[in-house]
PDB file of C-alpha atoms in Angstrom:
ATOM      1  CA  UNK A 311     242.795 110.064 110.265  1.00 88.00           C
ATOM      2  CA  UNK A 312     240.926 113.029 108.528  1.00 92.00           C
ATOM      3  CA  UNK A 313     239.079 115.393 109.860  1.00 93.00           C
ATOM      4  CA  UNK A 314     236.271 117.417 107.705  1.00 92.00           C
ATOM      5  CA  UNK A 315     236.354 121.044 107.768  1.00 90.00           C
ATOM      6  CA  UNK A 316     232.801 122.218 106.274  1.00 90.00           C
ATOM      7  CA  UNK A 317     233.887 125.268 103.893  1.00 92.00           C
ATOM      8  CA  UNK A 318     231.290 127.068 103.369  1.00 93.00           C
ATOM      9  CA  UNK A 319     231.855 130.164 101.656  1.00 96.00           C
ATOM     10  CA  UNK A 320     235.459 129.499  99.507  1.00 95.00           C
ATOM     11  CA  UNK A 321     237.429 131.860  97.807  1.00 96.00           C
ATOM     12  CA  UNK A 322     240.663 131.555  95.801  1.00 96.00           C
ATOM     13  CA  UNK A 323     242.181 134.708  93.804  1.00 96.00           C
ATOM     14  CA  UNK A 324     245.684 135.881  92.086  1.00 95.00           C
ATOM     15  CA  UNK A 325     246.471 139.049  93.155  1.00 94.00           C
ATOM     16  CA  UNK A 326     247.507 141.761  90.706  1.00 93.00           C
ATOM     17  CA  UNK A 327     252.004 141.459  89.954  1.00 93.00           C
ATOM     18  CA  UNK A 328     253.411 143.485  91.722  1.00 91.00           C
ATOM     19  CA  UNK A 329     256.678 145.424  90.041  1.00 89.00           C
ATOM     20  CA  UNK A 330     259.044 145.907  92.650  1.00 83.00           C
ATOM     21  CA  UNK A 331     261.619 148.923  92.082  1.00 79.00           C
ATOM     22  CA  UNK A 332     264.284 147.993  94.603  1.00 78.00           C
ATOM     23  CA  UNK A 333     264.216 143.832  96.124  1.00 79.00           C
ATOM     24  CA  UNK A 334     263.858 144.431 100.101  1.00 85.00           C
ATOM     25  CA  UNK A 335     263.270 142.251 103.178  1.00 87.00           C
ATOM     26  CA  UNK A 336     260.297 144.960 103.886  1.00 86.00           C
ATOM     27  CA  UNK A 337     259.165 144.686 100.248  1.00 87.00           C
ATOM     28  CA  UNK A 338     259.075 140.793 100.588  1.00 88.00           C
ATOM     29  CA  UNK A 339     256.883 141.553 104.500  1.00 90.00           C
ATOM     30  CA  UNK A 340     254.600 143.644 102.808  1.00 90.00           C
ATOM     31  CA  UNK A 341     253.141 141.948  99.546  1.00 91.00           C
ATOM     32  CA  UNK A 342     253.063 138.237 101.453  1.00 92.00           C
ATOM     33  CA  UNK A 343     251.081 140.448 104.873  1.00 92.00           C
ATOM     34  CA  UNK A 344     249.371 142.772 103.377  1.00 92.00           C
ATOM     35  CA  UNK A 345     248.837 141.477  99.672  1.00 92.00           C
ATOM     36  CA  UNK A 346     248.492 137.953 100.178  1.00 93.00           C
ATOM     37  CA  UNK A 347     246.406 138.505 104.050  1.00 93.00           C
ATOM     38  CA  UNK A 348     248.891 135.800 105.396  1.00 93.00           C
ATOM     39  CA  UNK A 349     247.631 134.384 108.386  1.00 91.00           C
ATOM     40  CA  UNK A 350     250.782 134.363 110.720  1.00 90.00           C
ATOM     41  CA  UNK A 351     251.717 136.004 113.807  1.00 88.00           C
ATOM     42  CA  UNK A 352     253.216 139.659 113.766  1.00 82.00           C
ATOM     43  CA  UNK A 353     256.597 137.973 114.598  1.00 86.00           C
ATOM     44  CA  UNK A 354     256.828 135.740 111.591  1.00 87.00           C
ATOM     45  CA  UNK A 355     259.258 138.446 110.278  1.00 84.00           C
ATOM     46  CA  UNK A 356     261.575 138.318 113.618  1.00 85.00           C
ATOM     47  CA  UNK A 357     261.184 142.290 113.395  1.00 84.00           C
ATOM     48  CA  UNK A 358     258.298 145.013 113.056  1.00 84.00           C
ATOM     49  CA  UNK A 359     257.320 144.537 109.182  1.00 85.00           C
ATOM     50  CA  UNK A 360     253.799 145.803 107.681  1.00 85.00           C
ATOM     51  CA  UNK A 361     250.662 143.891 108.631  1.00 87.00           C
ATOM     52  CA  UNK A 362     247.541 142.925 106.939  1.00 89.00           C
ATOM     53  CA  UNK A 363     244.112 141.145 107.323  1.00 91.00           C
ATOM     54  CA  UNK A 364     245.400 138.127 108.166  1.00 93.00           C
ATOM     55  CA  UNK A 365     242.338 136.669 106.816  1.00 94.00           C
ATOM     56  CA  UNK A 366     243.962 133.971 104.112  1.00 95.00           C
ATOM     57  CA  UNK A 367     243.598 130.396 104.734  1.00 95.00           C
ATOM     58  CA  UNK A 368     246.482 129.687 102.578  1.00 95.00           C
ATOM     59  CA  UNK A 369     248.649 131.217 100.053  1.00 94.00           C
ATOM     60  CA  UNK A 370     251.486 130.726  97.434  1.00 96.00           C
ATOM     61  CA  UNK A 371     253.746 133.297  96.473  1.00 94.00           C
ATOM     62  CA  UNK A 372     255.625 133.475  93.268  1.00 94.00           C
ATOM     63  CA  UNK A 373     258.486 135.898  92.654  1.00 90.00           C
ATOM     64  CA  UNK A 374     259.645 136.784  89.120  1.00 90.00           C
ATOM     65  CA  UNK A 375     263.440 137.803  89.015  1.00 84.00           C
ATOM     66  CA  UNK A 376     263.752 137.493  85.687  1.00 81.00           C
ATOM     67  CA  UNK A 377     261.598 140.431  84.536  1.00 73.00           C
ATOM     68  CA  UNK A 378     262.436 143.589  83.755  1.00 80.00           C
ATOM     69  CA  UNK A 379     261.492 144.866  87.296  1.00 82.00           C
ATOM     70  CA  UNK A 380     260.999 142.049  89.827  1.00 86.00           C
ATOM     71  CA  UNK A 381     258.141 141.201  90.608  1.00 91.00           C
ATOM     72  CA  UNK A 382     255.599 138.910  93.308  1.00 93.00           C
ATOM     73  CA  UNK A 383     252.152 138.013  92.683  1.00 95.00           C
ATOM     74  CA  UNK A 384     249.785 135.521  95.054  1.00 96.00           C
ATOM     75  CA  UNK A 385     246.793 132.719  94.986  1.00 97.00           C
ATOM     76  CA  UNK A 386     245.013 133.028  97.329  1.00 96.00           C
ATOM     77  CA  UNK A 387     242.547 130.984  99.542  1.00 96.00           C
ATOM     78  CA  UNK A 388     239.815 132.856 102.072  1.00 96.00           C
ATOM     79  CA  UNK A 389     236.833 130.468 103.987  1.00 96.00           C
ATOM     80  CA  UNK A 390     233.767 131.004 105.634  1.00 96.00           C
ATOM     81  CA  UNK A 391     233.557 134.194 107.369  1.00 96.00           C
ATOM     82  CA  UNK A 392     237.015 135.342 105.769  1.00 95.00           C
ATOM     83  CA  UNK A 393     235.938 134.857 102.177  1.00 95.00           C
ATOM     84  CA  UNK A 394     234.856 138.549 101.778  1.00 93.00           C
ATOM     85  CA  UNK A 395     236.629 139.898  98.659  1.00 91.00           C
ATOM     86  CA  UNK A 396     233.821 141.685  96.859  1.00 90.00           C
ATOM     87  CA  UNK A 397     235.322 141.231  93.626  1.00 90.00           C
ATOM     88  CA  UNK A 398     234.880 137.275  93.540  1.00 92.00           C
ATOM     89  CA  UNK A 399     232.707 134.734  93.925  1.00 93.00           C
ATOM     90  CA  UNK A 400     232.603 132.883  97.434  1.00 94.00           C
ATOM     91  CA  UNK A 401     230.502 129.571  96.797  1.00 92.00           C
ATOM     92  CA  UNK A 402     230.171 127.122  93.977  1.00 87.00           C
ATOM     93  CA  UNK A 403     227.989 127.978  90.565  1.00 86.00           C
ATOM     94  CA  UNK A 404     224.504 127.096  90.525  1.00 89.00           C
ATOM     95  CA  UNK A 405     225.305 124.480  88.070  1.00 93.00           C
ATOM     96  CA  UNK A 406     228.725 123.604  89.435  1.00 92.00           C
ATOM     97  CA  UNK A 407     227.555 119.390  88.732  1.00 94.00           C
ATOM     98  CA  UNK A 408     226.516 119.617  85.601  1.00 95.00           C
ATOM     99  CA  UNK A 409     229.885 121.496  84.644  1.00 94.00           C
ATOM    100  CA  UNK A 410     231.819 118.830  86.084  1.00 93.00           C
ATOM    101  CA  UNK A 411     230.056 116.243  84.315  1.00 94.00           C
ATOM    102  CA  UNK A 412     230.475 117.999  81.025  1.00 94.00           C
ATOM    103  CA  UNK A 413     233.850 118.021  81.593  1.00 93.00           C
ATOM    104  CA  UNK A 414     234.693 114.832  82.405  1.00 94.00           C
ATOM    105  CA  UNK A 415     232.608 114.055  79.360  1.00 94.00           C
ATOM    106  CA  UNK A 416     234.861 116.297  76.772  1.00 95.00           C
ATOM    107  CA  UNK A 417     237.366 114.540  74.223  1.00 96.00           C
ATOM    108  CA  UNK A 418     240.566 115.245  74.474  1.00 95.00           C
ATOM    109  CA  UNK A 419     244.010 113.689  73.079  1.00 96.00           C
ATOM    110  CA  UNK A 420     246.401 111.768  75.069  1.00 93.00           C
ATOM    111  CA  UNK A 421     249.681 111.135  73.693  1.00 94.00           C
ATOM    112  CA  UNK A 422     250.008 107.404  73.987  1.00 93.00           C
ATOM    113  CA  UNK A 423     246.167 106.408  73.639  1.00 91.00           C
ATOM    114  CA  UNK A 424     244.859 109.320  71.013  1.00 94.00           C
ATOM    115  CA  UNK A 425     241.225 110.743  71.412  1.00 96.00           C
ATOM    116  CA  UNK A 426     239.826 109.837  75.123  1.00 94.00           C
ATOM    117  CA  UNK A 427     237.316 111.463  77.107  1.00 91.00           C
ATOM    118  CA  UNK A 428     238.937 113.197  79.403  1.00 91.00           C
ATOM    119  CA  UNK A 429     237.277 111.535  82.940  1.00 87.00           C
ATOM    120  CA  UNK A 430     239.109 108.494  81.568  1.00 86.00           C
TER     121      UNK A 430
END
């Protein structure tokens, strides 16, 4: 059984890379707390590790090893009254329908069947 959660503000965002100069456990702590505003309880960490806003509904982490530096980034998810990052959008364009309809009216090529549209 489902149960509907009514969203009303909805924000999802990458956070910048981070380069990281040494790989720590604290390093780690810090960029999914503070970076990525995980939601989960101080202990999480089993020790004393930075915290953040805790205001992320979800997250996923990615961690580069094969760069020249390592390096983490984020997506991240904030709702309702947590969706407060002033530098994106927290609700659905004005013609968000009309987008969707476009799309799902646009050609594109599938390998086996050639030129479809793509709500096909």
């Amino acid at each position: 059984e489902f149960k509907l959660v009514p969203r009303l503000k909805f924000q999802i965002y990458t956070t910048p890379i981070k380069n990281l100069q040494a790989w720590t456990e604290d390093d780690f702590w810090e960029f999914i707390n503070v970076e990525g505003s995980a939601n989960l309880p101080l202990s999480a960490a089993g020790r004393q590790v930075a915290n953040g806003s805790q205001q992320a509904l979800s997250g996923e982490f990615f961690i580069n090893f094969g760069a020249w530096t390592e390096q983490m980034t984020a997506v991240v998810t904030r709702a309702n009254e947590n969706a407060t990052h002033p530098d994106y959008p927290d609700n659905a364009p004005e013609n968000v329908e009309q987008n969707y309809v476009d799309l799902m009216d646009a050609w594109v090529i599938d390998e086996n069947r050639g030129w479809m549209p793509y709500g096909d």
